[in-house]
mmCIF file of C-alpha atoms in Angstrom:
data_model
loop_
_atom_site.group_PDB
_atom_site.id
_atom_site.type_symbol
_atom_site.label_atom_id
_atom_site.label_comp_id
_atom_site.label_asym_id
_atom_site.label_seq_id
_atom_site.Cartn_x
_atom_site.Cartn_y
_atom_site.Cartn_z
ATOM 1 C CA MET A 1 -197.688 15.310 -183.530
ATOM 2 C CA MET A 2 -194.666 13.106 -184.007
ATOM 3 C CA SER A 3 -193.615 13.492 -180.405
ATOM 4 C CA ASN A 4 -196.977 12.135 -179.163
ATOM 5 C CA LEU A 5 -196.677 9.018 -181.335
ATOM 6 C CA SER A 6 -193.186 8.203 -180.116
ATOM 7 C CA PHE A 7 -194.362 8.570 -176.508
ATOM 8 C CA ARG A 8 -197.151 6.037 -177.066
ATOM 9 C CA ASN A 9 -194.835 3.507 -178.700
ATOM 10 C CA ARG A 10 -192.473 3.354 -175.745
ATOM 11 C CA LYS A 11 -192.410 0.047 -173.950
ATOM 12 C CA GLY A 12 -192.640 0.041 -170.156
ATOM 13 C CA PHE A 13 -194.532 -1.196 -167.123
ATOM 14 C CA THR A 14 -197.785 0.262 -165.956
ATOM 15 C CA LEU A 15 -198.341 1.276 -162.371
ATOM 16 C CA ILE A 16 -200.641 -1.717 -161.827
ATOM 17 C CA GLU A 17 -197.998 -4.152 -163.072
ATOM 18 C CA LEU A 18 -195.392 -2.649 -160.764
ATOM 19 C CA LEU A 19 -197.743 -2.825 -157.775
ATOM 20 C CA VAL A 20 -198.527 -6.483 -158.491
ATOM 21 C CA VAL A 21 -194.821 -7.368 -158.671
ATOM 22 C CA ILE A 22 -194.045 -5.461 -155.461
ATOM 23 C CA SER A 23 -196.951 -7.206 -153.707
ATOM 24 C CA ILE A 24 -195.731 -10.638 -154.792
ATOM 25 C CA ILE A 25 -192.196 -9.862 -153.591
ATOM 26 C CA ALA A 26 -193.542 -8.640 -150.241
ATOM 27 C CA ILE A 27 -195.576 -11.835 -149.783
ATOM 28 C CA LEU A 28 -192.532 -13.994 -150.576
ATOM 29 C CA VAL A 29 -190.411 -12.059 -148.068
ATOM 30 C CA VAL A 30 -193.015 -12.534 -145.324
ATOM 31 C CA VAL A 31 -193.291 -16.275 -146.034
ATOM 32 C CA GLY A 32 -189.494 -16.562 -145.995
ATOM 33 C CA LEU A 33 -189.203 -14.758 -142.667
ATOM 34 C CA VAL A 34 -191.836 -16.963 -141.059
ATOM 35 C CA SER A 35 -190.052 -20.101 -142.281
ATOM 36 C CA PHE A 36 -186.695 -18.783 -141.070
ATOM 37 C CA THR A 37 -188.091 -17.979 -137.622
ATOM 38 C CA ASP A 38 -189.578 -21.466 -137.332
ATOM 39 C CA ALA A 39 -186.289 -23.059 -138.397
ATOM 40 C CA GLN A 40 -184.435 -20.951 -135.824
ATOM 41 C CA ARG A 41 -186.804 -22.065 -133.063
ATOM 42 C CA LYS A 42 -186.381 -25.724 -134.010
ATOM 43 C CA ALA A 43 -182.593 -25.352 -134.045
ATOM 44 C CA LYS A 44 -182.602 -23.787 -130.569
ATOM 45 C CA ASN A 45 -184.779 -26.582 -129.216
ATOM 46 C CA SER A 46 -182.534 -29.212 -130.807
ATOM 47 C CA ALA A 47 -179.499 -27.618 -129.156
ATOM 48 C CA LYS A 48 -181.240 -27.645 -125.780
ATOM 49 C CA ILE A 49 -182.223 -31.302 -126.105
ATOM 50 C CA SER A 50 -178.729 -32.226 -127.285
ATOM 51 C CA ASP A 51 -177.186 -30.450 -124.282
ATOM 52 C CA LEU A 52 -179.491 -32.341 -121.946
ATOM 53 C CA LYS A 53 -178.636 -35.704 -123.523
ATOM 54 C CA ALA A 54 -174.913 -34.956 -123.201
ATOM 55 C CA LEU A 55 -175.434 -34.007 -119.570
ATOM 56 C CA GLN A 56 -177.387 -37.192 -118.914
ATOM 57 C CA SER A 57 -174.655 -39.254 -120.544
ATOM 58 C CA ALA A 58 -172.017 -37.578 -118.351
ATOM 59 C CA TYR A 59 -174.016 -38.219 -115.178
ATOM 60 C CA GLU A 60 -174.545 -41.878 -116.072
ATOM 61 C CA GLN A 61 -170.855 -42.350 -116.898
ATOM 62 C CA TYR A 62 -169.942 -40.802 -113.560
ATOM 63 C CA TYR A 63 -172.421 -43.124 -111.838
ATOM 64 C CA ALA A 64 -170.948 -46.208 -113.526
ATOM 65 C CA THR A 65 -167.332 -45.359 -112.688
ATOM 66 C CA ASN A 66 -167.805 -44.023 -109.138
ATOM 67 C CA ASP A 67 -169.260 -46.807 -107.016
ATOM 68 C CA LEU A 68 -172.830 -46.333 -108.272
ATOM 69 C CA VAL A 69 -173.362 -42.849 -106.878
ATOM 70 C CA TYR A 70 -174.008 -39.647 -108.746
ATOM 71 C CA THR A 71 -171.826 -36.636 -108.210
ATOM 72 C CA SER A 72 -171.726 -35.587 -104.580
ATOM 73 C CA VAL A 73 -171.619 -31.917 -105.517
ATOM 74 C CA SER A 74 -174.789 -30.505 -104.036
ATOM 75 C CA ASN A 75 -177.554 -29.316 -106.303
ATOM 76 C CA CYS A 76 -175.692 -29.568 -109.625
ATOM 77 C CA SER A 77 -173.412 -26.626 -108.866
ATOM 78 C CA PRO A 78 -170.903 -27.563 -111.619
ATOM 79 C CA MET A 79 -173.606 -26.541 -114.110
ATOM 80 C CA GLU A 80 -173.371 -22.979 -112.834
ATOM 81 C CA GLY A 81 -169.755 -22.563 -113.926
ATOM 82 C CA ALA A 82 -168.479 -21.133 -117.176
ATOM 83 C CA ASP A 83 -167.075 -24.537 -118.206
ATOM 84 C CA SER A 84 -170.342 -26.412 -117.736
ATOM 85 C CA GLY A 85 -171.053 -26.592 -121.473
ATOM 86 C CA ILE A 86 -174.629 -25.425 -120.941
ATOM 87 C CA ASP A 87 -175.434 -22.043 -122.388
ATOM 88 C CA LYS A 88 -177.912 -20.822 -119.788
ATOM 89 C CA THR A 89 -178.300 -17.442 -121.494
ATOM 90 C CA ASN A 90 -180.181 -19.082 -124.376
ATOM 91 C CA HIS A 91 -181.819 -21.811 -122.307
ATOM 92 C CA THR A 92 -184.624 -20.079 -120.473
ATOM 93 C CA GLY A 93 -186.398 -21.974 -117.725
ATOM 94 C CA PHE A 94 -183.284 -23.874 -116.640
ATOM 95 C CA VAL A 95 -184.219 -25.907 -113.532
ATOM 96 C CA LYS A 96 -182.056 -28.481 -111.805
ATOM 97 C CA ASN A 97 -181.883 -30.735 -108.772
ATOM 98 C CA CYS A 98 -179.031 -33.168 -108.103
ATOM 99 C CA THR A 99 -178.183 -35.445 -105.197
ATOM 100 C CA THR A 100 -175.920 -38.466 -104.812
ATOM 101 C CA THR A 101 -178.876 -40.755 -105.555
ATOM 102 C CA SER A 102 -180.722 -38.905 -108.332
ATOM 103 C CA TYR A 103 -180.805 -35.900 -110.612
ATOM 104 C CA CYS A 104 -183.392 -33.975 -112.597
ATOM 105 C CA VAL A 105 -182.631 -31.198 -115.074
ATOM 106 C CA CYS A 106 -185.290 -29.384 -117.127
ATOM 107 C CA VAL A 107 -185.132 -26.713 -119.811
ATOM 108 C CA LYS A 108 -188.064 -24.736 -121.219
ATOM 109 C CA LEU A 109 -188.547 -25.282 -124.952
ATOM 110 C CA ASP A 110 -189.763 -22.623 -127.354
ATOM 111 C CA ASN A 111 -192.476 -24.688 -129.046
ATOM 112 C CA GLY A 112 -194.038 -26.578 -126.130
ATOM 113 C CA GLN A 113 -193.241 -30.036 -127.520
ATOM 114 C CA GLY A 114 -191.100 -31.395 -124.696
ATOM 115 C CA ASN A 115 -191.402 -34.544 -122.603
ATOM 116 C CA SER A 116 -192.651 -32.794 -119.458
ATOM 117 C CA SER A 117 -195.559 -30.559 -118.586
ATOM 118 C CA SER A 118 -193.684 -28.840 -115.764
ATOM 119 C CA ALA A 119 -190.173 -27.999 -114.651
ATOM 120 C CA ALA A 120 -190.573 -29.632 -111.252
ATOM 121 C CA THR A 121 -187.220 -30.402 -109.680
ATOM 122 C CA ASP A 122 -188.329 -33.985 -109.044
ATOM 123 C CA CYS A 123 -189.220 -34.557 -112.736
ATOM 124 C CA SER A 124 -192.804 -35.383 -111.731
ATOM 125 C CA GLY A 125 -194.173 -33.911 -114.964
ATOM 126 C CA MET A 126 -192.254 -36.270 -117.242
ATOM 127 C CA GLY A 127 -194.332 -38.412 -119.568
ATOM 128 C CA THR A 128 -196.808 -35.655 -120.377
ATOM 129 C CA VAL A 129 -196.203 -33.572 -123.497
ATOM 130 C CA GLY A 130 -195.575 -29.996 -122.458
ATOM 131 C CA GLY A 131 -193.290 -27.016 -122.656
ATOM 132 C CA TYR A 132 -190.256 -28.538 -120.928
ATOM 133 C CA GLN A 133 -187.618 -31.091 -121.829
ATOM 134 C CA CYS A 134 -186.326 -32.963 -118.772
ATOM 135 C CA ILE A 135 -183.784 -35.634 -117.995
ATOM 136 C CA LYS A 136 -183.504 -37.712 -114.858
ATOM 137 C CA ASN A 137 -181.385 -40.516 -113.531
ATOM 138 C CA LEU A 138 -181.613 -43.795 -115.428
ATOM 139 C CA GLN A 139 -180.496 -45.988 -112.511
#
């Protein structure tokens, strides 16, 4: 008889309490993963946009210091090299077109909140919110 009483007086968690705690932890993990994935996507897009702005700045500086012409290298070929500064492995949808009078470079964004609806090499889609971020000559 005494052994049954001591068993009933033990403190502990019931199966229901444990299941509730495990469920709450699982929900918090899922919410955390979704937030982390969204933050990762935003960071990637910010890096893409930053790369494009740096590229645009370089082209405009070249234009200003070289008799008002853009680089004469045909079709942006310096961007293909390892030293271009553009990580094309992470920048899907990389489209470019460069001449001595103009340039257009577009990158596909992950969230569809770019400044262009298409990656046309003439930047014709700029001005319409879409899945691409594009830059073009300012002059």
